[in-house]
Coordinates of C-alpha atoms in Angstrom, one line a residue:
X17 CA -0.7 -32.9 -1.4
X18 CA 2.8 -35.0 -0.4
X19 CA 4.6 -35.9 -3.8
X20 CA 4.4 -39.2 -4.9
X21 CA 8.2 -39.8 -4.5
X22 CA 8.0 -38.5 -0.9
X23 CA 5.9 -41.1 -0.4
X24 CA 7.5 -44.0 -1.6
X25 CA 10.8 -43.1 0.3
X26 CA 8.5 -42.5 3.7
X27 CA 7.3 -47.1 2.8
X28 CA 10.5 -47.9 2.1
X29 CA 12.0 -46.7 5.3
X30 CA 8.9 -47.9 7.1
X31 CA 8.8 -51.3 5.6
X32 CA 12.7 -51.9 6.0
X33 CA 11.8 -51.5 10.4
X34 CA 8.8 -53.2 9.8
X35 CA 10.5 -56.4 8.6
X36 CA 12.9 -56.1 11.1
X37 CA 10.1 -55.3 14.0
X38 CA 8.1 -58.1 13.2
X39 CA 10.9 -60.7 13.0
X40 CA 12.3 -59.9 16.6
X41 CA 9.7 -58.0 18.4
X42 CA 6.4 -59.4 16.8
X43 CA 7.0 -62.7 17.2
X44 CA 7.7 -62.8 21.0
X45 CA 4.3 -61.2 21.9
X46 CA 2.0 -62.9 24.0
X47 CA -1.5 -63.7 21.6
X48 CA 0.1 -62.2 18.6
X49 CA -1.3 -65.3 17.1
X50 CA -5.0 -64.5 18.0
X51 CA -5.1 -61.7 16.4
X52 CA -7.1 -61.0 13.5
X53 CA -5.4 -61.2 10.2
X54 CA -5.5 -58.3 8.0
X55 CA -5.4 -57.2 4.6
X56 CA -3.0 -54.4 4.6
X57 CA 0.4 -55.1 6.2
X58 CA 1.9 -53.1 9.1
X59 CA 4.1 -50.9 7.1
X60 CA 0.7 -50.0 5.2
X61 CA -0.8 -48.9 8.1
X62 CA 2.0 -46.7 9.3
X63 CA 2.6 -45.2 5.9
X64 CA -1.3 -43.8 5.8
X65 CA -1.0 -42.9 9.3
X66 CA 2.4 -40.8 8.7
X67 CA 1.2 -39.4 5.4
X68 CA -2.0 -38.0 6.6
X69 CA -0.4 -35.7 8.6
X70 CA 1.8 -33.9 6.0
X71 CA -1.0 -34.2 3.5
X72 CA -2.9 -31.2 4.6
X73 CA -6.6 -32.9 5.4
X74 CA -7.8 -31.7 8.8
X75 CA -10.1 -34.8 9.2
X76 CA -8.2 -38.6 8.9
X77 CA -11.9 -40.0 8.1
X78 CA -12.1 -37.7 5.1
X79 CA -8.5 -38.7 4.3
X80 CA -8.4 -42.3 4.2
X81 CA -12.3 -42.4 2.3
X82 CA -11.9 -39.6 -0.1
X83 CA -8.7 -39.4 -0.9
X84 CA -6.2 -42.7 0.1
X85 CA -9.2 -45.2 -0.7
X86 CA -10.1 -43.6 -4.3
X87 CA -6.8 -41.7 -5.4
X88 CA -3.7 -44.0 -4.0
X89 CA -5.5 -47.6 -5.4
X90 CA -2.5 -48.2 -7.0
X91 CA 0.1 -47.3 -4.0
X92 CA -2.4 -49.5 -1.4
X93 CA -4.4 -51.8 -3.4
X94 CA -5.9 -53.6 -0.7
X95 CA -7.3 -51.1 2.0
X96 CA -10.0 -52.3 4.3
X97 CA -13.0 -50.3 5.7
X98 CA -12.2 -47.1 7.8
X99 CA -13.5 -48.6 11.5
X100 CA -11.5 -51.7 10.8
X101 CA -8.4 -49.3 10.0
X102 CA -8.9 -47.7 13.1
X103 CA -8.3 -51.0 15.1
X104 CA -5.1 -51.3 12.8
X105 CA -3.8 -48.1 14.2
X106 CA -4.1 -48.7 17.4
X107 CA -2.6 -51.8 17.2
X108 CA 0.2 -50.7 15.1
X109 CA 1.0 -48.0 18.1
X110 CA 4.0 -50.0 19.5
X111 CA 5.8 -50.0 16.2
X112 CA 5.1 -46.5 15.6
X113 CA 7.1 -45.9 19.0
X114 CA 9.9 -47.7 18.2
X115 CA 10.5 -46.1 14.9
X116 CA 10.1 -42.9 15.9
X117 CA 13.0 -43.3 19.0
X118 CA 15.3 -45.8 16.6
X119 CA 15.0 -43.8 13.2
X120 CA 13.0 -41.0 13.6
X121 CA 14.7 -38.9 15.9
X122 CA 17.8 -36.5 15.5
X123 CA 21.1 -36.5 17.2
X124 CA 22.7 -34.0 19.4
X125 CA 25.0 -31.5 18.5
X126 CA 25.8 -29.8 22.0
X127 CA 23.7 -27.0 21.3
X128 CA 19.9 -27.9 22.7
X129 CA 16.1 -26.4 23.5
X130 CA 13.5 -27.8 25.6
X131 CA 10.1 -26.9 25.8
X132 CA 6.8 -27.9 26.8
X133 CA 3.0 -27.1 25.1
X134 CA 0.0 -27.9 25.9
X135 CA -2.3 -29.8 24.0
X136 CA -5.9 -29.5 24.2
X137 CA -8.1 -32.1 24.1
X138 CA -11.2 -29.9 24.5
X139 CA -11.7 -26.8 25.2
X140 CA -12.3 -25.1 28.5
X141 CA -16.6 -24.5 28.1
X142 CA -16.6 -28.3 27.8
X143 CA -14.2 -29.9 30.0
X144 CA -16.9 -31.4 32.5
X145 CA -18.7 -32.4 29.8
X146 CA -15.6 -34.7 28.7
X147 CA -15.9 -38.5 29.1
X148 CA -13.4 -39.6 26.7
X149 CA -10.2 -38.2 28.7
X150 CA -12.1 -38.6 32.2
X151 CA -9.3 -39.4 34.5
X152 CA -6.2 -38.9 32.5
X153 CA -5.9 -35.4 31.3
X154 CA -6.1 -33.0 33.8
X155 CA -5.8 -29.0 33.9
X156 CA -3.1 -27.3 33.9
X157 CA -1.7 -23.8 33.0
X158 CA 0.3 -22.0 30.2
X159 CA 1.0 -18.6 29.2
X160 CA -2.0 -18.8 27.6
X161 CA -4.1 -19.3 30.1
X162 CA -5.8 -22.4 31.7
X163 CA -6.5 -25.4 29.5
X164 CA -7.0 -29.2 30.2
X165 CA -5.5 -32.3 28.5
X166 CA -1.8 -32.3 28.4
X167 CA 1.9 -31.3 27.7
X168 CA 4.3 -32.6 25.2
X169 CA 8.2 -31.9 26.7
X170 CA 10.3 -31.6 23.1
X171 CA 14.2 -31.3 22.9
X172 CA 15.6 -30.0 19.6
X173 CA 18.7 -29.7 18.4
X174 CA 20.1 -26.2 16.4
X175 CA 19.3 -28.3 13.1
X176 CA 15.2 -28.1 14.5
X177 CA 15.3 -31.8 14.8
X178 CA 13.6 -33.5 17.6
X179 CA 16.2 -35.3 20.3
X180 CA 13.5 -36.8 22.7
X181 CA 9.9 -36.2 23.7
X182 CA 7.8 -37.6 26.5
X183 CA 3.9 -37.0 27.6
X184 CA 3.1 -35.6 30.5
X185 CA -0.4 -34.1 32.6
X186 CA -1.1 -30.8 32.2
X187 CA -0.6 -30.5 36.0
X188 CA 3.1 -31.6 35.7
X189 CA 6.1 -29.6 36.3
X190 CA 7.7 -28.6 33.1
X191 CA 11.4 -29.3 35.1
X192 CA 10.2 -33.1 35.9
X193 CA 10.6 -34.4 32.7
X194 CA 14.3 -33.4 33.3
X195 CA 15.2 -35.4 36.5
X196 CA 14.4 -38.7 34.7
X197 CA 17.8 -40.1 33.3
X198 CA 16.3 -41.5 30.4
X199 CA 15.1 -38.6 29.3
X200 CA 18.4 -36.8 29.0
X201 CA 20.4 -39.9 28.1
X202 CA 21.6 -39.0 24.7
X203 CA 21.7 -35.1 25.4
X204 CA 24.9 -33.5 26.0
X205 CA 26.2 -29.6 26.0
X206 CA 24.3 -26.8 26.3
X207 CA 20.5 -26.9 27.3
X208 CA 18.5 -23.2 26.3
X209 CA 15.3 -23.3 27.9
X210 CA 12.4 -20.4 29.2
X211 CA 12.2 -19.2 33.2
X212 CA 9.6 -22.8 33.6
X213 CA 13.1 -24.6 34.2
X214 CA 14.7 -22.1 36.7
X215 CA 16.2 -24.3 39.9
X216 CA 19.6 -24.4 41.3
X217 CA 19.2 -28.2 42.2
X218 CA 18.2 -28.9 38.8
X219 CA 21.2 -27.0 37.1
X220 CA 23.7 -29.0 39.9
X221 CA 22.4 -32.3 39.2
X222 CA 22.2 -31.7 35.2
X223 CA 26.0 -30.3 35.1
X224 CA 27.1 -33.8 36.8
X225 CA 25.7 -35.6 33.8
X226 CA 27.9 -33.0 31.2
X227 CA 24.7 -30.7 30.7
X228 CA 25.3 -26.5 31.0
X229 CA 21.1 -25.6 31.7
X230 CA 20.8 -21.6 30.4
X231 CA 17.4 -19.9 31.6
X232 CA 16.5 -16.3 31.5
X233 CA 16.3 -14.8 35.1
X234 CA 13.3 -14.1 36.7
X235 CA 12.7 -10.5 38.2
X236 CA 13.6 -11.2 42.0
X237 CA 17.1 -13.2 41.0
X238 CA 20.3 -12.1 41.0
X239 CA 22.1 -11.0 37.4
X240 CA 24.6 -14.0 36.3
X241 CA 27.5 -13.6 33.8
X242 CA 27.4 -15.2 30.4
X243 CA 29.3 -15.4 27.6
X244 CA 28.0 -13.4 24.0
X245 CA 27.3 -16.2 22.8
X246 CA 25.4 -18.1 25.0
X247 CA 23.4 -15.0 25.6
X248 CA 22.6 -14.8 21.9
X249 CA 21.9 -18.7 22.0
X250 CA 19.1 -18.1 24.7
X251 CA 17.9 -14.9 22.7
X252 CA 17.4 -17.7 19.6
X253 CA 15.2 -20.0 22.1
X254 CA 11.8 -19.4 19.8
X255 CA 13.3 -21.7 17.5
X256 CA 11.7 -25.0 19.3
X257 CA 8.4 -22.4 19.9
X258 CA 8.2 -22.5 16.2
X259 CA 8.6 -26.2 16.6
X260 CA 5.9 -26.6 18.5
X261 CA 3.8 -24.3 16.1
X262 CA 4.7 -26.6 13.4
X263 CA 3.7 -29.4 14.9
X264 CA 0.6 -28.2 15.9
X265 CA -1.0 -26.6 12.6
X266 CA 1.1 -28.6 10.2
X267 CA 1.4 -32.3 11.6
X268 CA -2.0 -31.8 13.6
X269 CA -0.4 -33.3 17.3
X270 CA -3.4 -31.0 18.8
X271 CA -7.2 -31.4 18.1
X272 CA -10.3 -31.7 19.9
X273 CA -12.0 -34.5 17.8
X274 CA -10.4 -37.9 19.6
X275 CA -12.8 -40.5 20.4
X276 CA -10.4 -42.7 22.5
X277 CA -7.0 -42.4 24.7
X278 CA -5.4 -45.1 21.8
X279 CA -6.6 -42.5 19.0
X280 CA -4.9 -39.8 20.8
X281 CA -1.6 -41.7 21.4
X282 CA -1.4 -42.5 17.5
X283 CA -2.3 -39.3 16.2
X284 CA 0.5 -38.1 18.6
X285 CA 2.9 -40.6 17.9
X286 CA 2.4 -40.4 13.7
X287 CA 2.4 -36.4 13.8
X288 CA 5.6 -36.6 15.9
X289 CA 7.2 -38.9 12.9
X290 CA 5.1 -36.5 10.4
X291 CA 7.3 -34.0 11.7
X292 CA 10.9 -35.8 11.0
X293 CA 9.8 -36.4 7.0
X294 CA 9.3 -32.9 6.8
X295 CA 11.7 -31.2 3.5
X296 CA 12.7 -28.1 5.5
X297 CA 12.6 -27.7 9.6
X298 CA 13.0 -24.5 11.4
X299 CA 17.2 -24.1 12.7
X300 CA 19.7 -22.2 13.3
X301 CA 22.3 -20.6 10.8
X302 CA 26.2 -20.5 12.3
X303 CA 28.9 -18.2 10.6
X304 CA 32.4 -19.1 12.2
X305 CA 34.6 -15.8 12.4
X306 CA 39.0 -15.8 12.5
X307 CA 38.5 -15.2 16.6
X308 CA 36.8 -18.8 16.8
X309 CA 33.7 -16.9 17.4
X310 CA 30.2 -17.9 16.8
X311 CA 28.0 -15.5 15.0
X312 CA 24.3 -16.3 14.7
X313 CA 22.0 -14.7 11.9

């Protein structure tokens, strides 16, 4: 289970935005007043939502009954039933955005990775028989083979520290995500990423906006030269795979169980800021030799 420290630190950063949110965004949204009041205050909320995913349930129901309702009295005195919790967290989704992009999020170094992985929301025997994500997910392919629900677009940094993410279809080109500006606002350097993002046009228009794009070569394209280094820095491009695989099995951003588009955009959304709190993230190790030099091991 998360150490009671860890979890104090992970409130007190959530409450200090919270404070903040509520004075300058809250306020200014249309029927905020009509909602109905709760219990447990939005800083609460996040905190559970947050903590589940680096507690090591599989299930948030058997989370917050079992364990936050009879075991963490003291650290949330004043929870409220699990359906009316669920309402919190979708309401709460907003916030959770904002945190994550304003004090969640890493900061470039010049050395990048993008990828993209699919997440499930069924699996493939049942897709037709799907009425949750009817109209919204669609199929699309990996190198895994055909699934259906959708694909989360990451960039890390060398540190393993995530720089920007956005949602996509499943059916959605994994170089799309990089024509939007916004995306790549804050990104700056060198971009490592798998054949998926091979395009001349792309690589042009990314290179106006101070962005070198490094992709393997795919069997019919000419050889291009490239420096040792950047040729071991596209060798180390697993690093955001492992990412991914952490963000799957340890923060849960992948499961099968959702019961509404909102749920799925939380659990997304908390496993994503999940994944900043954890102690030790997967990166890159630099040893700087007399010739200036990069060595990677």
């Amino acid at each position: 289970m998360i150490d009671q420290d860890k979890i104090t630190d992970i409130f007190c950063l959530i409450d200090e935005f919270c404070i903040e949110y509520t004075e300058i965004v809250d306020a200014h949204i249309l029927g905020n007043k009509a909602k109905r009041p709760s219990k447990m205050s939005l800083s609460e909320v996040i905190t559970i939502s947050v903590i589940f995913h680096l507690s090591g349930f599989r299930t948030f129901k058997h989370f917050y009954i079992f364990y936050v309702q009879k075991h963490m009295n003291a650290e949330f005195p004043k929870t409220v039933s699990y359906n009316r919790f669920t309402e919190l967290m979708q309401q709460s989704v907003m916030a959770m955005i904002l945190f994550l992009k304003t004090s969640a999020l890493g900061d470039c170094t010049g050395i990048s990775f993008i990828d993209s992985t699919p997440i499930r929301v069924c699996k493939n025997k049942r897709i037709k028989r799907n009425k949750v994500f009817k109209g919204i997910a669609t199929t699309g392919r990996s190198s895994m083979g055909w699934f259906y629900g959708f694909k989360l677009h990451i960039i890390i940094n060398d540190k393993g520290e995530i720089l920007n993410f956005t949602i996509s279809q499943a059916n959605t080109d994994d170089r799309d995500p990089l024509k939007n500006e916004n995306f790549i606002q804050k990104i700056f350097g060198k971009l490592f990423a798998d054949k998926g993002y091979v395009g001349q046009e792309l690589m042009k228009n990314l290179f106006v906006d101070g962005i070198q794009l490094f992709t393997h070569i795919r069997n019919n394209m000419k050889n291009s030269l490239m420096s040792i280094n950047d040729k071991i820095l596209l060798r180390k491009r697993s690093l955001i795979e492992t990412v991914n695989d952490e963000l799957k099995n340890i923060c849960q951003v992948e499961h099968s169980r959702h019961r509404s588009f909102e749920n799925f955009i939380t659990n997304m959304i908390s496993g994503l800021i999940a994944y900043s709190f954890l102690p030790k993230k997967p990166s890159l190790k630099f040893k700087t030799e007399h010739t200036s030099q990069l060595a990677i091991f």
